């Protein structure tokens, strides 16, 4: 009853107003022997034996040698959990009278799909090493690890170390689903069906080295066919809707994780433009607005020592105008350039439109 009520509340809200290294050179021939000392005449002169230094042994790189460490952090993503046993997705007319239907999807299936999409999204940004799912599942099974939500950070730290990860991501799918609504056009008597739906996910990012929670958050994304009729074919199909929700949420989660672990920062301040330290693959797009914050010393919790914040007050708002492979350029749209310094953190004001609202 509780699950149904939660989904109904989500659906009402949705439908009510949302829219090599090179080899060292080998010597071609042994070096010439040192000149011999003249031997005085004797009946049996003996010529000295020249000493030839050994040729240096070339160091051949191992073909499969690992890349230098320290360049990219290693992330392990623990399979997300479903907070509900099932999630309801609406379908089109299911009766001769044109009533809307619905289909139930097991919570485990929804959570698994969301986990898969998140792994793929984080791998795609090419800024982290992501531990493969088989390894994660094997270690979880060996440790008898059943749940990640509500588990003490110390236990998660132990798990992260077993996996060889620098960061651990855990989370849950709190709400997901769609609902169909029959709408009758009075003038023509024409019957049409509108769909709305969304997904809500909670997540935590744990720093395995320090044991601190690097980030915690809840993301909600909703869509509706009334302002976005092009989504009718997606939201009217439970399978298509789930795939769409999982993909879009994975993109949003990836940006949130990147913002916590590897935030966008000011790389240079040029005449007429601000250079950012990240480019393609970071989720930046032309037209995106970011807040720029004053650079300050980290503020720590006096009891735990955990970093509470590293950003001061907002000093400006910038707009991305160009995105390249490794950097982006932006212009100031409000605030003063005098407060923008190299190393200052930037936070997106909002996600690109295709992430939903």
Short mmCIF file of C-alpha atoms in Angstrom, two decimals, residues 96-341:
data_model
loop_
_atom_site.label_atom_id
_atom_site.label_comp_id
_atom_site.label_asym_id
_atom_site.label_seq_id
_atom_site.Cartn_x
_atom_site.Cartn_y
_atom_site.Cartn_z
CA UNK A 96 -12.21 -1.77 -24.93
CA UNK A 97 -13.28 1.43 -23.18
CA UNK A 98 -9.81 2.90 -23.60
CA UNK A 99 -8.72 2.76 -20.00
CA UNK A 100 -5.03 3.13 -19.23
CA UNK A 101 -3.10 0.07 -18.21
CA UNK A 102 -0.05 -0.43 -16.07
CA UNK A 103 2.85 -2.82 -15.72
CA UNK A 104 4.95 -3.66 -12.69
CA UNK A 105 8.74 -3.91 -12.93
CA UNK A 106 10.71 -5.71 -10.19
CA UNK A 107 12.74 -3.29 -8.12
CA UNK A 108 15.88 -5.40 -8.56
CA UNK A 109 15.61 -5.06 -12.36
CA UNK A 110 15.22 -1.28 -12.15
CA UNK A 111 18.20 -0.93 -9.79
CA UNK A 112 20.36 -3.21 -11.96
CA UNK A 113 19.60 -1.18 -15.07
CA UNK A 114 20.46 2.06 -13.28
CA UNK A 115 23.76 0.60 -12.04
CA UNK A 116 24.73 -0.58 -15.52
CA UNK A 117 24.05 2.82 -17.05
CA UNK A 118 26.02 4.59 -14.33
CA UNK A 119 29.06 2.35 -14.87
CA UNK A 120 28.96 3.02 -18.61
CA UNK A 121 28.54 6.76 -18.13
CA UNK A 122 31.51 7.07 -15.76
CA UNK A 123 33.71 4.90 -18.00
CA UNK A 124 32.80 7.13 -20.94
CA UNK A 125 34.25 10.29 -19.38
CA UNK A 126 37.70 8.60 -19.37
CA UNK A 127 38.82 10.35 -16.19
CA UNK A 128 38.70 7.33 -13.88
CA UNK A 129 39.58 3.66 -13.77
CA UNK A 130 36.35 1.81 -13.06
CA UNK A 131 36.53 -1.64 -11.49
CA UNK A 132 34.60 -4.13 -13.60
CA UNK A 133 31.26 -5.44 -12.42
CA UNK A 134 32.39 -9.10 -12.21
CA UNK A 135 35.17 -8.18 -9.77
CA UNK A 136 32.80 -6.13 -7.63
CA UNK A 137 30.22 -8.93 -7.54
CA UNK A 138 32.87 -11.53 -6.65
CA UNK A 139 34.23 -9.50 -3.72
CA UNK A 140 30.73 -8.73 -2.48
CA UNK A 141 29.86 -12.43 -2.53
CA UNK A 142 33.09 -13.43 -0.79
CA UNK A 143 32.47 -10.90 1.97
CA UNK A 144 28.79 -11.73 2.33
CA UNK A 145 27.98 -8.10 1.65
CA UNK A 146 24.22 -7.83 1.15
CA UNK A 147 23.33 -4.16 1.51
CA UNK A 148 25.18 -0.87 1.07
CA UNK A 149 22.54 1.55 2.33
CA UNK A 150 22.79 2.13 6.05
CA UNK A 151 26.16 0.37 6.28
CA UNK A 152 28.75 2.14 8.44
CA UNK A 153 31.38 4.10 6.48
CA UNK A 154 34.11 2.03 8.15
CA UNK A 155 32.69 -1.14 6.60
CA UNK A 156 32.47 0.53 3.21
CA UNK A 157 36.09 1.65 3.58
CA UNK A 158 37.11 -1.96 4.21
CA UNK A 159 35.20 -3.04 1.12
CA UNK A 160 36.78 -0.29 -0.96
CA UNK A 161 40.27 -1.36 0.08
CA UNK A 162 39.53 -4.98 -0.82
CA UNK A 163 38.50 -3.75 -4.27
CA UNK A 164 41.57 -1.52 -4.61
CA UNK A 165 39.43 1.57 -5.08
CA UNK A 166 40.10 5.19 -4.20
CA UNK A 167 36.42 6.09 -4.28
CA UNK A 168 33.31 4.01 -3.64
CA UNK A 169 29.86 4.90 -4.97
CA UNK A 170 26.76 3.46 -3.34
CA UNK A 171 23.15 4.38 -3.89
CA UNK A 172 19.51 3.45 -4.22
CA UNK A 173 16.58 3.93 -6.57
CA UNK A 174 13.94 5.55 -4.39
CA UNK A 175 11.17 6.19 -6.92
CA UNK A 176 10.63 5.35 -10.57
CA UNK A 177 7.66 4.92 -12.85
CA UNK A 178 5.20 6.45 -15.27
CA UNK A 179 1.47 6.98 -15.35
CA UNK A 180 -0.96 7.16 -18.25
CA UNK A 181 -3.80 9.67 -18.31
CA UNK A 182 -6.72 9.61 -20.72
CA UNK A 183 -7.64 13.03 -22.09
CA UNK A 184 -10.80 13.66 -24.09
CA UNK A 185 -10.87 16.59 -26.49
CA UNK A 186 -14.38 17.98 -26.00
CA UNK A 187 -14.76 19.67 -29.37
CA UNK A 188 -14.08 16.53 -31.37
CA UNK A 189 -14.58 13.77 -28.87
CA UNK A 190 -11.10 12.62 -29.77
CA UNK A 191 -9.40 10.57 -27.07
CA UNK A 192 -5.69 10.89 -26.50
CA UNK A 193 -3.30 9.59 -23.89
CA UNK A 194 -0.71 11.62 -22.04
CA UNK A 195 2.15 10.19 -20.01
CA UNK A 196 4.31 11.52 -17.22
CA UNK A 197 7.04 9.87 -15.24
CA UNK A 198 10.30 10.21 -13.46
CA UNK A 199 12.97 8.73 -11.28
CA UNK A 200 14.61 9.61 -7.97
CA UNK A 201 18.00 8.28 -6.92
CA UNK A 202 20.06 8.75 -3.76
CA UNK A 203 23.83 8.32 -3.76
CA UNK A 204 26.95 8.58 -1.60
CA UNK A 205 30.59 8.92 -2.67
CA UNK A 206 33.10 7.62 -0.13
CA UNK A 207 36.79 8.53 -0.04
CA UNK A 208 38.38 5.16 0.75
CA UNK A 209 41.71 6.73 1.74
CA UNK A 210 40.35 9.10 4.38
CA UNK A 211 37.09 7.36 5.20
CA UNK A 212 35.20 10.60 4.62
CA UNK A 213 31.94 10.97 2.73
CA UNK A 214 33.04 13.04 -0.27
CA UNK A 215 29.52 13.66 -1.50
CA UNK A 216 25.94 12.75 -0.74
CA UNK A 217 22.86 13.71 -2.67
CA UNK A 218 19.47 12.92 -4.12
CA UNK A 219 18.62 13.53 -7.77
CA UNK A 220 15.11 13.74 -9.19
CA UNK A 221 14.27 13.95 -12.87
CA UNK A 222 10.76 14.13 -14.35
CA UNK A 223 9.29 14.25 -17.84
CA UNK A 224 5.83 14.76 -19.34
CA UNK A 225 4.40 14.35 -22.83
CA UNK A 226 2.25 17.48 -22.76
CA UNK A 227 5.11 19.95 -23.11
CA UNK A 228 7.27 17.28 -24.78
CA UNK A 229 5.08 15.29 -27.20
CA UNK A 230 8.19 13.79 -28.78
CA UNK A 231 8.55 11.69 -25.63
CA UNK A 232 5.20 9.94 -26.09
CA UNK A 233 6.80 6.93 -27.75
CA UNK A 234 9.27 6.66 -24.86
CA UNK A 235 7.03 7.21 -21.85
CA UNK A 236 4.23 5.01 -23.19
CA UNK A 237 6.51 1.96 -23.21
CA UNK A 238 7.64 0.62 -19.82
CA UNK A 239 10.84 -0.84 -21.27
CA UNK A 240 11.70 2.32 -23.24
CA UNK A 241 10.85 4.53 -20.28
CA UNK A 242 13.08 2.56 -17.91
CA UNK A 243 15.98 2.66 -20.38
CA UNK A 244 15.51 6.41 -20.85
CA UNK A 245 15.25 7.12 -17.13
CA UNK A 246 18.34 5.03 -16.31
CA UNK A 247 20.42 6.68 -19.03
CA UNK A 248 19.42 10.23 -18.18
CA UNK A 249 19.88 9.69 -14.46
CA UNK A 250 23.31 8.11 -15.04
CA UNK A 251 24.39 11.25 -16.89
CA UNK A 252 23.16 13.45 -14.05
CA UNK A 253 24.82 11.25 -11.42
CA UNK A 254 28.09 11.27 -13.35
CA UNK A 255 28.11 15.05 -13.39
CA UNK A 256 27.36 15.14 -9.65
CA UNK A 257 30.16 12.65 -8.92
CA UNK A 258 32.60 14.56 -11.11
CA UNK A 259 31.60 17.78 -9.40
CA UNK A 260 32.45 16.22 -6.03
CA UNK A 261 35.64 14.36 -6.98
CA UNK A 262 37.05 16.41 -9.83
CA UNK A 263 35.27 19.79 -9.98
CA UNK A 264 35.55 22.20 -12.85
CA UNK A 265 38.10 24.90 -11.97
CA UNK A 266 39.45 28.10 -13.44
CA UNK A 267 42.62 27.24 -15.40
CA UNK A 268 43.42 30.72 -16.71
CA UNK A 269 41.95 34.18 -16.92
CA UNK A 270 42.45 35.67 -20.37
CA UNK A 271 41.37 38.94 -21.86
CA UNK A 272 37.77 38.44 -22.87
CA UNK A 273 37.57 34.78 -21.83
CA UNK A 274 37.84 32.43 -18.88
CA UNK A 275 39.59 29.09 -19.47
CA UNK A 276 38.24 26.05 -17.62
CA UNK A 277 40.33 22.97 -16.84
CA UNK A 278 37.94 20.45 -18.39
CA UNK A 279 36.46 19.87 -21.81
CA UNK A 280 34.60 17.19 -23.72
CA UNK A 281 33.51 14.24 -21.65
CA UNK A 282 32.88 16.41 -18.59
CA UNK A 283 29.30 17.24 -19.53
CA UNK A 284 30.00 20.87 -20.33
CA UNK A 285 28.03 22.33 -23.22
CA UNK A 286 27.93 25.74 -24.88
CA UNK A 287 25.30 27.85 -23.15
CA UNK A 288 25.70 26.15 -19.76
CA UNK A 289 25.97 28.57 -16.85
CA UNK A 290 28.30 28.00 -13.91
CA UNK A 291 28.76 29.81 -10.62
CA UNK A 292 32.34 30.75 -9.73
CA UNK A 293 33.23 30.67 -6.04
CA UNK A 294 35.98 32.42 -4.15
CA UNK A 295 38.94 30.15 -3.46
CA UNK A 296 39.39 29.56 0.29
CA UNK A 297 41.21 27.19 2.62
CA UNK A 298 39.22 24.00 3.41
CA UNK A 299 36.82 24.32 6.32
CA UNK A 300 36.84 21.16 8.45
CA UNK A 301 34.51 19.68 11.02
CA UNK A 302 36.13 20.30 14.43
CA UNK A 303 35.14 16.84 15.69
CA UNK A 304 35.74 14.55 12.73
CA UNK A 305 38.17 16.57 10.65
CA UNK A 306 36.04 15.96 7.57
CA UNK A 307 36.17 18.67 4.93
CA UNK A 308 32.89 20.56 5.06
CA UNK A 309 33.55 22.96 2.20
CA UNK A 310 36.38 24.37 0.12
CA UNK A 311 34.46 27.14 -1.56
CA UNK A 312 33.72 30.64 -0.43
CA UNK A 313 30.97 32.99 -1.57
CA UNK A 314 29.93 33.27 -5.18
CA UNK A 315 31.91 35.91 -7.09
CA UNK A 316 30.60 35.57 -10.63
CA UNK A 317 28.49 33.62 -13.08
CA UNK A 318 30.04 32.48 -16.34
CA UNK A 319 28.61 30.95 -19.51
CA UNK A 320 30.40 28.26 -21.51
CA UNK A 321 30.98 29.44 -25.07
CA UNK A 322 33.37 26.78 -26.43
CA UNK A 323 34.14 23.19 -25.45
CA UNK A 324 37.38 21.57 -26.65
CA UNK A 325 39.01 18.22 -25.92
CA UNK A 326 40.75 19.19 -22.68
CA UNK A 327 39.62 22.73 -21.89
CA UNK A 328 36.62 24.96 -22.29
CA UNK A 329 36.20 28.71 -22.60
CA UNK A 330 33.58 30.84 -20.97
CA UNK A 331 32.53 34.46 -20.68
CA UNK A 332 31.42 36.41 -17.64
CA UNK A 333 27.70 37.15 -17.59
CA UNK A 334 27.50 38.59 -14.06
CA UNK A 335 29.88 39.53 -11.30
CA UNK A 336 33.40 40.88 -11.49
CA UNK A 337 36.47 39.43 -13.18
CA UNK A 338 38.59 40.64 -10.25
CA UNK A 339 37.20 37.88 -8.06
CA UNK A 340 37.95 35.10 -10.55
CA UNK A 341 41.32 33.49 -9.83
#
